[in-house]
Amino acid sequence: MPPMKASCTPGSIETTAQLVARLDPSSTLVFAGGRSYEASGAADVIERALHGRHVSMIRGVPADPTADDVRRAVELFRSDAPDLVIAVGGGSVIDLAKAVRSIAPLAADPTPFLTGERPIEAGGPPLLAVPTTAGTGSEATRYAVFTVNGEKRPIGHPALIPEHVILDPELTYSLPPLVTASTGLDALAQAMESMWSTRSTDSSYADAREALRLALDNLETAVNLPDPRSRTAMCTAAHLSGRAIDISATTAPHALSFHLTTRYGVPHGHAVALTLGPVLEFNAAVRPDDCADPRGPDHVREAIADVLKIMGVRTPSEGRAVLSQLVASLGLEPTLSGMGVDDASKRHMLAASASPIRLATNPRRFAGTSLVDLIADVP
Ligand SMILES: [Zn+2]
C-alpha cells in the first residue's frame, strides 16, 4: 500500500476519537515519547479517545532505539495482543511502533529482522501514527532505523507503513528550538537528497521539491520566531520529505549520519546536515564515468541545478555556504571538527562507517579515496 498523503491541519488530533470509535479496538497499545507526550497536548486527547477501553503503554521511548528496546516492546505486544497500535512522538517512537507491530506477530526474537537475516512480512494490527515533531516523516515511510550492535541499521518493508496518520501542527508548538532545528534539518536534507537520488520518480521528485522549498522558507522562523504558519509549513515539509524518501530512499549524507549519531551523539537531523553541503558540491561535479544514475549525468546535473534554484544560489559552493550558515543560524554547530570529528583517523573511521545501502542511491559514485577526500575537506 503506498503511503496516504495526509494534510497538516491544526486541531486534527481531535479526530482520534472518531477513528478509535470506527476501529473499535478491544486492546490498544500506545507508544509515546517522554515529556513531549503531555507537552504536545496529545496525551489528553488520546486518553479521552481511549477512555473505557483496554490500553497498555510503552512510555519514554528513547531517541535512536536499540534492539533491546524492540525486544522489550515485542514482549509486551505478545502478552497483550493489541488490535490497534498508536504511536505518538518523533521518528524514534514511530519507527519502534512500526517495527514492533510488524515483527511481534511473527516471532518473539526481533534480532533476525533487525539484522536483515529475516524479511518483514505483511500483517500486524493497524497503526495510527501521530508525529509530534516536524522532521523525519517516518509516518509516511517503509523505513525504520535501530541501533544494532552499536551501529544504526535501517530496515525497510512496505508493511511497515502506518495505515492511519494524523498530522496536527499544533502538536509541534511546544517543541524546544534545538529539537525543531534538528528535526527540521532532517526534513530539509531528506528532501534535497531525494531530489538527486538515483531512485527518484516524477512523483517523489514533486513531493521532495515542495518539501525543500517549504523547509528553506520556514525552518529559520520555526526555530527562532515560531508562529502557526511556519509550524504548519514545516509539518507539511516533513511529511512530504517522508513520502519522497519512501520511494527514492536517502543518499550519502544519511549514509554518513549514522556513525555521527552513535559515536558522537549528534542528533539525527543535525548529523545529516553536517555533510549535506559538501555532498551537494561533490554530486554537482558528476561525470559520465562516475555517474550512478542510469538516466545519466545530465539528468543529475538538472536535478542539482533545480536544488540550487530553489535555494536562490548560482553555484554549488554558494549552496554549500548557505547550508552552513543555515545550520549556524539555528543555533547548531556547523562543522565536523566542532562536533569532535577533529583528526584524520576519526575522519577515516567516519568514511569507513558509511552505510553501503544508502551510498548506493547517491547519484555520483565514491570511487577510490573520494569519500575520504570529501570528509577530509569538511571543516
Ligand atoms: Zn533522516
mmCIF file of N, CA and C and ligand atoms in Angstrom, residues 186 190 254 268 272, ligand 1:
data_model
loop_
_atom_site.group_PDB
_atom_site.id
_atom_site.type_symbol
_atom_site.label_atom_id
_atom_site.label_comp_id
_atom_site.label_asym_id
_atom_site.label_seq_id
_atom_site.Cartn_x
_atom_site.Cartn_y
_atom_site.Cartn_z
ATOM 1 N N ASP A 186 16.481 17.526 9.198
ATOM 2 C CA ASP A 186 16.287 16.187 8.631
ATOM 3 C C ASP A 186 15.317 16.274 7.450
ATOM 4 N N GLN A 190 16.406 15.325 3.746
ATOM 5 C CA GLN A 190 15.704 14.227 3.064
ATOM 6 C C GLN A 190 15.149 14.716 1.723
ATOM 7 N N HIS A 254 22.911 10.829 4.638
ATOM 8 C CA HIS A 254 22.308 9.895 5.588
ATOM 9 C C HIS A 254 23.251 8.716 5.853
ATOM 10 N N HIS A 268 19.998 13.123 14.920
ATOM 11 C CA HIS A 268 19.941 12.668 13.534
ATOM 12 C C HIS A 268 19.963 13.797 12.481
ATOM 13 N N VAL A 272 22.961 14.703 9.762
ATOM 14 C CA VAL A 272 22.797 14.659 8.306
ATOM 15 C C VAL A 272 23.256 15.980 7.680
HETATM 16 ZN ZN ZN B 1 16.522 11.286 8.080
#
